[in-house]
């Protein structure tokens, strides 16, 4: 039998929750994966540990100051670069086969595009990339003949449920949501929600931004848009179902009334491993859910009065053009302001809605338009928050 080819990886966002989980998977399969390059932000100590363990050839950090700090402590021979051009270099690193895109937020877009344009397969966790520029990203994937493998657990589930089926037989995507920490909380008390309450997610352990997005259900809204672009399905055929146990990771319904679901414990390593190994499966040895202990799986309709972010995302998806870009940027600014105690929990959808209402999209649809819409949305929302306009 020929020796299995080693897949060479670049990880964007290696110090984050997805990045660390990816390295845990890689560590389990040293004969299958090799780390070529890593990119983090400002967590120099953790990057140094990752360098010692995985021996990347090149590492990128946020800025020059952090690059200097890393150079002082690092003992391995490694090239250290920084800034936006550095992230793009990591994404297009010549010996890399696959890029794990796991930076949080809009900062992930340009490196992901760089990866695609340099012919790399992409394992995509950074959903904001697809929300901001789904049409462009999907076009680039096709033109460059590379693979886009979803890491988001719901999209990995849908991807798995679609395997072996025809697109024209698909009738609906059933996207599950945990419902977040405020599923059962009275809406009248939402005014007093603090960042620490919203950061306390019941089933998933993730980075700060996505945890707040899960509490507002914007995460599910972003995922509706992500699924729309990834699977070429209109938002009207994507139904969100609240499923507090997070065991059913999502489902696909076919025209004959059959529904195929993908299940597993709520742990991102399963989805990460599938993206890395597709179409094969790694012997990850994840425990399977204990159904006798769980006993019941529940399903509810999302409460759009409590979670208006979900409706805003559906509406932005329906409007298309640069509305999803504006939604995403406004959300990033509002979440940041909430985490910094500048605005309340229910102000998040308020400012996003205002940005969507005031947005006048340009006619074209290229990266320049995306960038303009993103910057406009960030600027106006920052200004509205500052002046409470
Ligand atoms: P995180 O906050 O834990 O990690 C983010 C990573 O990005 C870190 O390595 C950080 O250093 C880096 N980073 C942050 N800002 C940066 C910038 N401006 N420039 C370059 N690097 C920067 O986030 P996470 O939870 O790992 O999520 C990463 C992405 O994956 C997000 O888009 C999120 O929506 C998506 N995702 C996460 C999960 C999860 O379970 N955590 C699940 C599905 C999808
Ligand atoms: Mg998800």
mmCIF file of C-alpha atoms and ligand atoms in Angstrom, residues 12-21 39-43 62 87 101-105 107-108 125-128 151-154 204-210 213 219 222-223 268, ligand 1:
data_model
loop_
_atom_site.group_PDB
_atom_site.id
_atom_site.type_symbol
_atom_site.label_atom_id
_atom_site.label_comp_id
_atom_site.label_asym_id
_atom_site.label_seq_id
_atom_site.Cartn_x
_atom_site.Cartn_y
_atom_site.Cartn_z
ATOM 1 C CA UNK A 12 -5.069 31.126 10.882
ATOM 2 C CA UNK A 13 -6.137 31.862 14.462
ATOM 3 C CA UNK A 14 -4.146 29.022 16.063
ATOM 4 C CA UNK A 15 -4.431 30.537 19.555
ATOM 5 C CA UNK A 16 -8.246 30.661 19.499
ATOM 6 C CA UNK A 17 -10.763 28.049 20.486
ATOM 7 C CA UNK A 18 -10.995 26.475 16.999
ATOM 8 C CA UNK A 19 -7.244 26.854 16.430
ATOM 9 C CA UNK A 20 -6.405 25.027 19.657
ATOM 10 C CA UNK A 21 -8.942 22.293 18.962
ATOM 11 C CA UNK A 39 -1.029 32.764 12.774
ATOM 12 C CA UNK A 40 -2.242 34.085 16.107
ATOM 13 C CA UNK A 41 -3.053 37.528 17.461
ATOM 14 C CA UNK A 42 -1.441 38.741 20.666
ATOM 15 C CA UNK A 43 -1.166 35.597 22.836
ATOM 16 C CA UNK A 62 -0.888 40.976 15.018
ATOM 17 C CA UNK A 87 -1.621 36.747 7.576
ATOM 18 C CA UNK A 101 -9.427 29.659 8.548
ATOM 19 C CA UNK A 102 -10.199 30.308 12.217
ATOM 20 C CA UNK A 103 -9.544 33.993 12.814
ATOM 21 C CA UNK A 104 -12.615 35.628 14.338
ATOM 22 C CA UNK A 105 -14.525 38.326 12.440
ATOM 23 C CA UNK A 107 -10.118 40.084 9.715
ATOM 24 C CA UNK A 108 -10.469 36.543 8.353
ATOM 25 C CA UNK A 125 -14.537 28.128 10.633
ATOM 26 C CA UNK A 126 -14.579 31.891 10.044
ATOM 27 C CA UNK A 127 -18.248 32.211 9.060
ATOM 28 C CA UNK A 128 -17.950 36.011 8.839
ATOM 29 C CA UNK A 151 -15.899 23.523 10.124
ATOM 30 C CA UNK A 152 -18.947 25.169 11.701
ATOM 31 C CA UNK A 153 -20.648 22.156 13.318
ATOM 32 C CA UNK A 154 -24.069 22.763 11.735
ATOM 33 C CA UNK A 204 -20.460 25.031 23.722
ATOM 34 C CA UNK A 205 -17.111 26.413 24.905
ATOM 35 C CA UNK A 206 -16.026 29.054 22.356
ATOM 36 C CA UNK A 207 -14.351 32.456 21.822
ATOM 37 C CA UNK A 208 -15.976 35.599 23.273
ATOM 38 C CA UNK A 209 -17.478 37.054 20.097
ATOM 39 C CA UNK A 210 -19.249 33.881 18.956
ATOM 40 C CA UNK A 213 -23.534 35.947 19.052
ATOM 41 C CA UNK A 219 -24.739 33.350 15.482
ATOM 42 C CA UNK A 222 -24.912 34.369 10.455
ATOM 43 C CA UNK A 223 -25.170 30.603 9.998
ATOM 44 C CA UNK A 268 -15.887 20.936 17.659
HETATM 45 P P1 LIG B 1 -11.375 32.965 19.407
HETATM 46 O O1 LIG B 1 -11.679 34.346 19.838
HETATM 47 O O2 LIG B 1 -11.227 31.901 20.435
HETATM 48 O O3 LIG B 1 -10.044 32.968 18.504
HETATM 49 C C1 LIG B 1 -9.841 33.885 17.497
HETATM 50 C C2 LIG B 1 -8.466 33.751 16.878
HETATM 51 O O4 LIG B 1 -8.302 34.802 15.920
HETATM 52 C C3 LIG B 1 -7.299 33.904 17.872
HETATM 53 O O5 LIG B 1 -6.235 33.101 17.450
HETATM 54 C C4 LIG B 1 -6.927 35.382 17.740
HETATM 55 O O6 LIG B 1 -5.599 35.627 18.064
HETATM 56 C C5 LIG B 1 -7.167 35.603 16.268
HETATM 57 N N1 LIG B 1 -7.523 36.992 15.962
HETATM 58 C C6 LIG B 1 -8.452 37.764 16.571
HETATM 59 N N2 LIG B 1 -8.506 38.979 15.991
HETATM 60 C C7 LIG B 1 -7.588 38.976 14.994
HETATM 61 C C8 LIG B 1 -7.169 39.929 14.024
HETATM 62 N N3 LIG B 1 -7.691 41.154 13.980
HETATM 63 N N4 LIG B 1 -6.211 39.588 13.146
HETATM 64 C C9 LIG B 1 -5.682 38.341 13.178
HETATM 65 N N5 LIG B 1 -6.023 37.396 14.083
HETATM 66 C C10 LIG B 1 -6.963 37.714 14.967
HETATM 67 O O7 LIG B 1 -12.510 32.573 18.352
HETATM 68 P P2 LIG B 1 -13.068 31.114 18.004
HETATM 69 O O8 LIG B 1 -14.179 30.774 18.915
HETATM 70 O O9 LIG B 1 -11.947 30.162 17.823
HETATM 71 O O10 LIG B 1 -13.756 31.410 16.590
HETATM 72 C C11 LIG B 1 -12.989 31.577 15.430
HETATM 73 C C12 LIG B 1 -13.936 31.564 14.220
HETATM 74 O O11 LIG B 1 -14.562 30.285 14.137
HETATM 75 C C13 LIG B 1 -15.075 32.587 14.332
HETATM 76 O O12 LIG B 1 -15.360 33.084 13.068
HETATM 77 C C14 LIG B 1 -16.252 31.748 14.828
HETATM 78 O O13 LIG B 1 -17.501 32.258 14.411
HETATM 79 C C15 LIG B 1 -15.971 30.421 14.165
HETATM 80 N N6 LIG B 1 -16.529 29.263 14.888
HETATM 81 C C16 LIG B 1 -16.135 28.991 16.148
HETATM 82 C C17 LIG B 1 -16.671 27.915 16.831
HETATM 83 C C18 LIG B 1 -16.204 27.542 18.221
HETATM 84 O O14 LIG B 1 -16.625 26.535 18.754
HETATM 85 N N7 LIG B 1 -15.355 28.310 18.843
HETATM 86 C C19 LIG B 1 -17.643 27.125 16.209
HETATM 87 C C20 LIG B 1 -18.024 27.426 14.922
HETATM 88 C C21 LIG B 1 -17.458 28.492 14.255
#
